[in-house]
Short mmCIF file of C-alpha atoms and ligand atoms in Angstrom, two decimals:
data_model
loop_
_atom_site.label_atom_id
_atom_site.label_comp_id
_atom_site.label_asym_id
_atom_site.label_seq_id
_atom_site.Cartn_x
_atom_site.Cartn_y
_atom_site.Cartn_z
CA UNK A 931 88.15 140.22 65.76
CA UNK A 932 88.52 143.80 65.03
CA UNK A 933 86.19 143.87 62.44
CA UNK A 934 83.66 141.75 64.24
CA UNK A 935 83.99 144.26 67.39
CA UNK A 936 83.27 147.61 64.80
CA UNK A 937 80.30 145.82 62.58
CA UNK A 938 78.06 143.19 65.26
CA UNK A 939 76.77 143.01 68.35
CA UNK A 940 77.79 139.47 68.73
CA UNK A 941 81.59 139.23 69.52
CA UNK A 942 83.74 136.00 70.52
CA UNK A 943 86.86 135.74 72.60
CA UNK A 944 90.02 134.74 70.84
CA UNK A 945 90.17 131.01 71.50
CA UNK A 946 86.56 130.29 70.01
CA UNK A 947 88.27 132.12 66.55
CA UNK A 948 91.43 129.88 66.78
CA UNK A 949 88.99 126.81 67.37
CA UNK A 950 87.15 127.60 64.26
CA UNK A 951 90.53 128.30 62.05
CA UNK A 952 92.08 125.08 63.16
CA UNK A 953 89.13 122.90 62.67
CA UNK A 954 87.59 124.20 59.69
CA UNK A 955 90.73 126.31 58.04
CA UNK A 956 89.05 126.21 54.43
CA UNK A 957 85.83 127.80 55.14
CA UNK A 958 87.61 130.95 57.28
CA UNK A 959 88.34 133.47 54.63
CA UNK A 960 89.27 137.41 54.78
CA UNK A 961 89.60 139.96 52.27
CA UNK A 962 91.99 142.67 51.93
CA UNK A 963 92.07 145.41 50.50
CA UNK A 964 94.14 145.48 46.88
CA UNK A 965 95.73 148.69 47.59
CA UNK A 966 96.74 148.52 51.33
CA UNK A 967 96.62 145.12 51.98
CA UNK A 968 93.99 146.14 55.48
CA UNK A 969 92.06 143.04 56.32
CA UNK A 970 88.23 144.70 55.41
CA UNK A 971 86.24 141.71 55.85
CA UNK A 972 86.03 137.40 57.16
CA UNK A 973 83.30 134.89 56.83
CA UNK A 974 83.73 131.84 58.66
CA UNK A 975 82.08 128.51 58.56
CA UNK A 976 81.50 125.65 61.57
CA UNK A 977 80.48 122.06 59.94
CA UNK A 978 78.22 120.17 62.03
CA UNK A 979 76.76 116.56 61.62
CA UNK A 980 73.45 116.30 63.07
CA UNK A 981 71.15 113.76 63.71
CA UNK A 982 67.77 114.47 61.66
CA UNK A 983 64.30 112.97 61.68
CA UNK A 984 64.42 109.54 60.03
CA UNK A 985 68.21 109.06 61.86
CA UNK A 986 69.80 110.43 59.12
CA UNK A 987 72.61 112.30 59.41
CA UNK A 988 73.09 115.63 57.67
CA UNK A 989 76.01 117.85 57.69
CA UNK A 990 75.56 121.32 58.05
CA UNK A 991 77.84 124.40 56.73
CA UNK A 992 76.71 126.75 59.70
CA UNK A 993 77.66 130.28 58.69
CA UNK A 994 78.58 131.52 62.31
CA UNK A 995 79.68 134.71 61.26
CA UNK A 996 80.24 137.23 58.31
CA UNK A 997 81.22 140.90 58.32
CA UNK A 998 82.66 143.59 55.78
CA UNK A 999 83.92 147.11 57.37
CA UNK A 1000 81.63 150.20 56.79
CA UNK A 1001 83.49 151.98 54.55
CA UNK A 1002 84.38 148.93 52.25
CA UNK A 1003 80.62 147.97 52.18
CA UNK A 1004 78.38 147.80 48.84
CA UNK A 1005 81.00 146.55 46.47
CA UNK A 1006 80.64 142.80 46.59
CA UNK A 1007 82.91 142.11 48.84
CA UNK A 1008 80.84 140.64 51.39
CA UNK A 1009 79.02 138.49 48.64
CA UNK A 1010 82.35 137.35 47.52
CA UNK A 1011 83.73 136.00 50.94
CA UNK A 1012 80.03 134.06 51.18
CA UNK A 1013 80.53 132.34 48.04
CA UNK A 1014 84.00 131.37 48.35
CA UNK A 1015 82.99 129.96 51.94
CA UNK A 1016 80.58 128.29 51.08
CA UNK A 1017 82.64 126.66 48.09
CA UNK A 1018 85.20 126.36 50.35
CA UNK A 1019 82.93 124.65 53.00
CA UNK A 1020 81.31 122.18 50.16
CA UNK A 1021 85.05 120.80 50.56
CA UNK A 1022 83.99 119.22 53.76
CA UNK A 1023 80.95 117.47 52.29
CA UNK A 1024 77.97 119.75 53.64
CA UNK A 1025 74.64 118.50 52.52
CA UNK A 1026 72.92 121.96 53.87
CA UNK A 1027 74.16 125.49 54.68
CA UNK A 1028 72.47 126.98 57.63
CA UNK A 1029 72.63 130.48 59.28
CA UNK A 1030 70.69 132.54 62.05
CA UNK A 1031 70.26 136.29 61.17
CA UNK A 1032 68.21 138.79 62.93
CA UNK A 1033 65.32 139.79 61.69
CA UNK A 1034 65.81 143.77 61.84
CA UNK A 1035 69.29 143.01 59.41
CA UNK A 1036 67.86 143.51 56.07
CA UNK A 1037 70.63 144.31 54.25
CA UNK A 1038 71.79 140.37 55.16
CA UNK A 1039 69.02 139.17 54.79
CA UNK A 1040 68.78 140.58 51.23
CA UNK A 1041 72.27 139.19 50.79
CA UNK A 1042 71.20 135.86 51.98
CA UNK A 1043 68.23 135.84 49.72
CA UNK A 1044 70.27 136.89 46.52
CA UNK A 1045 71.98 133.49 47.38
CA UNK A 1046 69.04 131.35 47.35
CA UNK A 1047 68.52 130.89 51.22
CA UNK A 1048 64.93 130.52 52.41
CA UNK A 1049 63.96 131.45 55.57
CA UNK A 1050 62.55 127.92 57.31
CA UNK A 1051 61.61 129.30 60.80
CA UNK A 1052 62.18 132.23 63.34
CA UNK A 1053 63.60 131.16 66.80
CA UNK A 1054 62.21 133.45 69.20
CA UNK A 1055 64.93 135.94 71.71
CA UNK A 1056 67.88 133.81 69.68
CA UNK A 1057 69.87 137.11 70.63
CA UNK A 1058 70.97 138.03 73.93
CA UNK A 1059 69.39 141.39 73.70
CA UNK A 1060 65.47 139.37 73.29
CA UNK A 1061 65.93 140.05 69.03
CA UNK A 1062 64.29 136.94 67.25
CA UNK A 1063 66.38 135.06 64.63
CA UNK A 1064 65.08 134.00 61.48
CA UNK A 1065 66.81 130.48 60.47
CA UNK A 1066 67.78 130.01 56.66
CA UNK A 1067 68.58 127.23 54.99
CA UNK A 1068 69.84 125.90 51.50
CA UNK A 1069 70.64 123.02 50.09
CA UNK A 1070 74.31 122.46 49.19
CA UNK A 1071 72.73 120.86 45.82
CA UNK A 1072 71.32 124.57 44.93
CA UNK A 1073 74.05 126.23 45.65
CA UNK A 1074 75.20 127.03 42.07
CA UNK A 1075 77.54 129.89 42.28
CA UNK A 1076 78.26 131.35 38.67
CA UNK A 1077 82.22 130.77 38.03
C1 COA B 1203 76.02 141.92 55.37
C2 COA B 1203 77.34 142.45 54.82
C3 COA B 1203 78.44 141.42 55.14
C4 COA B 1203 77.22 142.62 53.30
O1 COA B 1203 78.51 142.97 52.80
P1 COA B 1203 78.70 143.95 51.53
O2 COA B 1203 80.09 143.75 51.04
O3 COA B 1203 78.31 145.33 51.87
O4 COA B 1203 77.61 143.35 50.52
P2 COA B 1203 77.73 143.26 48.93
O5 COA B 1203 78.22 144.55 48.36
O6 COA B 1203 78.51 142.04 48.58
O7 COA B 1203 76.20 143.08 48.52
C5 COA B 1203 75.68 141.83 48.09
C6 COA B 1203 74.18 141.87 48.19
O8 COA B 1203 73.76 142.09 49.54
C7 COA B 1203 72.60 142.94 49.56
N1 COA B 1203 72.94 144.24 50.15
C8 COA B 1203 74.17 144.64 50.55
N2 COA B 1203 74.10 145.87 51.10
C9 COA B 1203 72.80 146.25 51.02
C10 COA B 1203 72.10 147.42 51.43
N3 COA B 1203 72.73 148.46 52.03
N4 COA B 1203 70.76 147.46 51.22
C11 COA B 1203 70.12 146.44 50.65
N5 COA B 1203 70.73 145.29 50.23
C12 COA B 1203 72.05 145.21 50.42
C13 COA B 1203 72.19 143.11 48.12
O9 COA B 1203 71.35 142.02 47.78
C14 COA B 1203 73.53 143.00 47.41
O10 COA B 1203 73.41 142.62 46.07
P3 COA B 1203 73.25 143.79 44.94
O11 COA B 1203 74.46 144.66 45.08
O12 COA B 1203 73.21 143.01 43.65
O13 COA B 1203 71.98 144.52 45.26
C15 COA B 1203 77.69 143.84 55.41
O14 COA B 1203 76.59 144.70 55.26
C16 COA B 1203 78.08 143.81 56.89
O15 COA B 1203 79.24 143.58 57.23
N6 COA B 1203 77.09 144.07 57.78
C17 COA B 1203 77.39 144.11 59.22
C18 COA B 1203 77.64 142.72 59.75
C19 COA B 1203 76.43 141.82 59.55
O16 COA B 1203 75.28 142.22 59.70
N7 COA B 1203 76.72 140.52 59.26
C20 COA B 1203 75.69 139.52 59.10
C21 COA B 1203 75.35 138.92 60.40
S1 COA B 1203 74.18 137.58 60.22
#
Protein backbone atom coordinates (compact mmCIF):
# COMPACT_ATOMS: atom_id res chain seq x y z
CA UNK A 1 0.00 0.00 0.00
CA UNK A 2 2.91 2.12 0.69
CA UNK A 3 4.35 1.78 -2.47
CA UNK A 4 1.11 2.19 -4.33
CA UNK A 5 0.48 5.58 -2.22
CA UNK A 6 4.37 7.02 -3.32
CA UNK A 7 4.21 5.74 -7.25
CA UNK A 8 0.06 6.12 -8.58
CA UNK A 9 -2.61 8.13 -8.42
CA UNK A 10 -4.93 5.28 -8.04
CA UNK A 11 -4.84 3.95 -4.38
CA UNK A 12 -7.17 1.17 -2.67
CA UNK A 13 -8.19 0.78 0.93
CA UNK A 14 -6.84 -2.19 2.78
CA UNK A 15 -9.68 -4.68 2.49
CA UNK A 16 -9.84 -4.50 -1.47
CA UNK A 17 -5.75 -5.66 -1.09
CA UNK A 18 -6.66 -8.52 1.37
CA UNK A 19 -9.59 -9.49 -1.11
CA UNK A 20 -7.20 -9.77 -3.92
CA UNK A 21 -4.39 -11.81 -1.75
CA UNK A 22 -6.93 -14.26 -0.51
CA UNK A 23 -8.61 -14.92 -3.74
CA UNK A 24 -5.91 -14.87 -6.13
CA UNK A 25 -2.67 -15.47 -3.66
CA UNK A 26 -0.44 -16.74 -6.71
CA UNK A 27 -0.65 -13.85 -8.95
CA UNK A 28 0.18 -11.12 -5.87
CA UNK A 29 3.91 -10.94 -5.87
CA UNK A 30 6.52 -8.32 -4.24
CA UNK A 31 10.08 -7.87 -4.54
CA UNK A 32 12.59 -7.03 -2.06
CA UNK A 33 15.41 -5.77 -2.09
CA UNK A 34 18.57 -8.47 -1.79
CA UNK A 35 20.46 -6.37 0.52
CA UNK A 36 17.82 -4.95 2.99
CA UNK A 37 15.13 -7.09 2.51
CA UNK A 38 12.63 -3.41 1.87
CA UNK A 39 9.61 -4.48 -0.06
CA UNK A 40 10.51 -2.13 -3.52
CA UNK A 41 7.83 -3.30 -5.65
CA UNK A 42 4.06 -5.74 -6.10
CA UNK A 43 2.10 -6.65 -9.12
CA UNK A 44 -1.11 -8.13 -8.54
CA UNK A 45 -3.53 -9.98 -10.67
CA UNK A 46 -7.71 -10.30 -10.43
CA UNK A 47 -9.03 -13.40 -12.72
CA UNK A 48 -12.28 -12.77 -14.17
CA UNK A 49 -14.61 -15.07 -16.32
CA UNK A 50 -16.56 -13.14 -18.68
CA UNK A 51 -19.17 -13.74 -20.92
CA UNK A 52 -17.94 -12.89 -24.65
CA UNK A 53 -19.68 -12.56 -27.99
CA UNK A 54 -20.63 -16.02 -29.24
CA UNK A 55 -21.46 -16.99 -25.19
CA UNK A 56 -18.22 -18.06 -24.71
CA UNK A 57 -16.62 -17.68 -21.74
CA UNK A 58 -13.10 -16.32 -21.44
CA UNK A 59 -11.05 -15.86 -18.42
CA UNK A 60 -9.19 -12.91 -18.01
CA UNK A 61 -5.74 -12.25 -15.98
CA UNK A 62 -6.68 -8.47 -15.25
CA UNK A 63 -3.47 -6.77 -14.19
CA UNK A 64 -5.13 -4.33 -11.59
CA UNK A 65 -2.07 -2.96 -10.45
CA UNK A 66 1.83 -2.87 -10.75
CA UNK A 67 4.40 -0.54 -9.19
CA UNK A 68 8.30 -0.46 -8.50
CA UNK A 69 9.66 2.48 -6.03
CA UNK A 70 11.57 5.42 -7.72
CA UNK A 71 14.76 4.79 -6.69
CA UNK A 72 14.70 0.94 -7.47
CA UNK A 73 13.31 1.75 -11.00
CA UNK A 74 15.17 0.80 -14.44
CA UNK A 75 16.68 -2.45 -13.38
CA UNK A 76 14.11 -5.03 -14.36
CA UNK A 77 12.52 -5.31 -11.52
CA UNK A 78 9.24 -4.20 -12.54
CA UNK A 79 9.49 -6.50 -15.72
CA UNK A 80 10.31 -9.30 -13.48
CA UNK A 81 7.23 -9.09 -11.05
CA UNK A 82 5.00 -8.88 -14.59
CA UNK A 83 6.32 -12.01 -15.81
CA UNK A 84 6.24 -14.01 -12.80
CA UNK A 85 2.47 -12.76 -12.42
CA UNK A 86 1.50 -13.46 -15.24
CA UNK A 87 3.11 -17.09 -15.01
CA UNK A 88 1.82 -17.18 -11.83
CA UNK A 89 -1.73 -16.12 -13.02
CA UNK A 90 -1.58 -18.78 -16.14
CA UNK A 91 -1.94 -21.15 -12.93
CA UNK A 92 -5.53 -20.21 -12.80
CA UNK A 93 -6.24 -21.02 -16.45
CA UNK A 94 -6.43 -17.39 -18.06
CA UNK A 95 -7.13 -17.53 -21.72
CA UNK A 96 -6.28 -13.54 -22.01
CA UNK A 97 -4.35 -10.99 -19.91
CA UNK A 98 -5.94 -7.63 -19.85
CA UNK A 99 -4.87 -4.23 -18.33
CA UNK A 100 -6.02 -0.45 -18.48
CA UNK A 101 -3.06 2.07 -18.53
CA UNK A 102 -3.20 5.70 -19.11
CA UNK A 103 -2.29 6.98 -22.01
CA UNK A 104 0.26 9.82 -20.75
CA UNK A 105 2.33 6.54 -18.86
CA UNK A 106 4.79 5.75 -21.46
CA UNK A 107 7.25 4.24 -19.64
CA UNK A 108 4.31 1.31 -18.97
CA UNK A 109 3.21 1.37 -21.80
CA UNK A 110 6.68 0.65 -23.27
CA UNK A 111 6.88 -2.05 -20.64
CA UNK A 112 3.63 -3.47 -21.71
CA UNK A 113 4.64 -3.44 -25.31
CA UNK A 114 8.11 -5.18 -24.68
CA UNK A 115 5.67 -7.96 -23.44
CA UNK A 116 3.68 -8.36 -26.45
CA UNK A 117 0.42 -6.46 -25.35
CA UNK A 118 -1.47 -4.62 -28.08
CA UNK A 119 -3.42 -1.87 -27.41
CA UNK A 120 -7.28 -3.00 -28.58
CA UNK A 121 -9.16 0.24 -27.66
CA UNK A 122 -9.02 3.52 -25.51
CA UNK A 123 -11.95 3.95 -22.97
CA UNK A 124 -12.55 7.49 -22.74
CA UNK A 125 -12.20 9.54 -18.79
CA UNK A 126 -11.44 5.67 -17.46
CA UNK A 127 -9.58 7.80 -14.67
CA UNK A 128 -11.18 9.77 -12.11
CA UNK A 129 -9.20 12.79 -12.96
CA UNK A 130 -11.05 12.69 -16.99
CA UNK A 131 -7.38 10.78 -18.28
CA UNK A 132 -8.42 8.20 -21.07
CA UNK A 133 -7.25 4.57 -20.71
CA UNK A 134 -5.90 2.67 -23.41
CA UNK A 135 -7.02 -1.20 -22.97
CA UNK A 136 -4.31 -3.95 -23.84
CA UNK A 137 -4.68 -7.23 -24.37
CA UNK A 138 -2.69 -10.57 -25.00
CA UNK A 139 -3.33 -13.78 -25.44
CA UNK A 140 -2.22 -16.19 -22.69
CA UNK A 141 -1.11 -18.50 -25.83
CA UNK A 142 1.62 -15.61 -26.76
CA UNK A 143 2.75 -15.14 -23.72
CA UNK A 144 6.15 -16.90 -24.09
CA UNK A 145 8.34 -15.62 -21.38
CA UNK A 146 12.08 -16.73 -22.02
CA UNK A 147 13.05 -19.13 -18.90
C1 LIG B 1 6.08 0.83 -14.85
C2 LIG B 1 7.11 0.38 -13.82
C3 LIG B 1 6.46 -0.67 -12.90
C4 LIG B 1 8.32 -0.23 -14.54
O1 LIG B 1 9.19 -0.77 -13.55
P1 LIG B 1 10.79 -0.79 -13.74
O2 LIG B 1 11.33 -1.76 -12.76
O3 LIG B 1 11.34 0.58 -13.68
O4 LIG B 1 10.91 -1.31 -15.24
P2 LIG B 1 12.05 -2.26 -15.84
O5 LIG B 1 13.40 -1.80 -15.40
O6 LIG B 1 11.69 -3.68 -15.53
O7 LIG B 1 11.90 -1.98 -17.41
C5 LIG B 1 11.30 -2.92 -18.28
C6 LIG B 1 10.93 -2.21 -19.56
O8 LIG B 1 9.98 -1.17 -19.31
C7 LIG B 1 10.26 -0.05 -20.17
N1 LIG B 1 10.73 1.08 -19.36
C8 LIG B 1 10.96 1.09 -18.03
N2 LIG B 1 11.33 2.32 -17.63
C9 LIG B 1 11.35 3.10 -18.73
C10 LIG B 1 11.64 4.47 -18.96
N3 LIG B 1 12.00 5.30 -17.95
N4 LIG B 1 11.53 4.95 -20.22
C11 LIG B 1 11.15 4.15 -21.23
N5 LIG B 1 10.86 2.82 -21.09
C12 LIG B 1 10.96 2.31 -19.85
C13 LIG B 1 11.34 -0.50 -21.11
O9 LIG B 1 10.71 -1.15 -22.21
C14 LIG B 1 12.08 -1.52 -20.26
O10 LIG B 1 12.80 -2.46 -21.00
P3 LIG B 1 14.35 -2.11 -21.41
O11 LIG B 1 15.06 -1.89 -20.12
O12 LIG B 1 14.78 -3.36 -22.14
O13 LIG B 1 14.30 -0.88 -22.25
C15 LIG B 1 7.64 1.59 -12.99
O14 LIG B 1 8.06 2.60 -13.87
C16 LIG B 1 6.62 2.18 -12.02
O15 LIG B 1 6.47 1.71 -10.89
N6 LIG B 1 5.92 3.25 -12.46
C17 LIG B 1 4.95 3.91 -11.58
C18 LIG B 1 3.73 3.05 -11.39
C19 LIG B 1 3.02 2.78 -12.72
O16 LIG B 1 2.92 3.64 -13.60
N7 LIG B 1 2.47 1.54 -12.83
C20 LIG B 1 1.72 1.13 -14.00
C21 LIG B 1 0.31 1.51 -13.85
S1 LIG B 1 -0.68 0.90 -15.22
Amino acid sequence: MNINERTLPENYPQFFYESIIERFPESFLVAHDERTGQIIGYVMFRVERNLESGLKFVKKGHLVSIAVLKEFQRQRTGEKLLIQGMKHAKNYGVDLYVLEVRISNTVAIALYKKLKFIIEKTIPEYYRDGEDAYYMVLRASDFKPAD
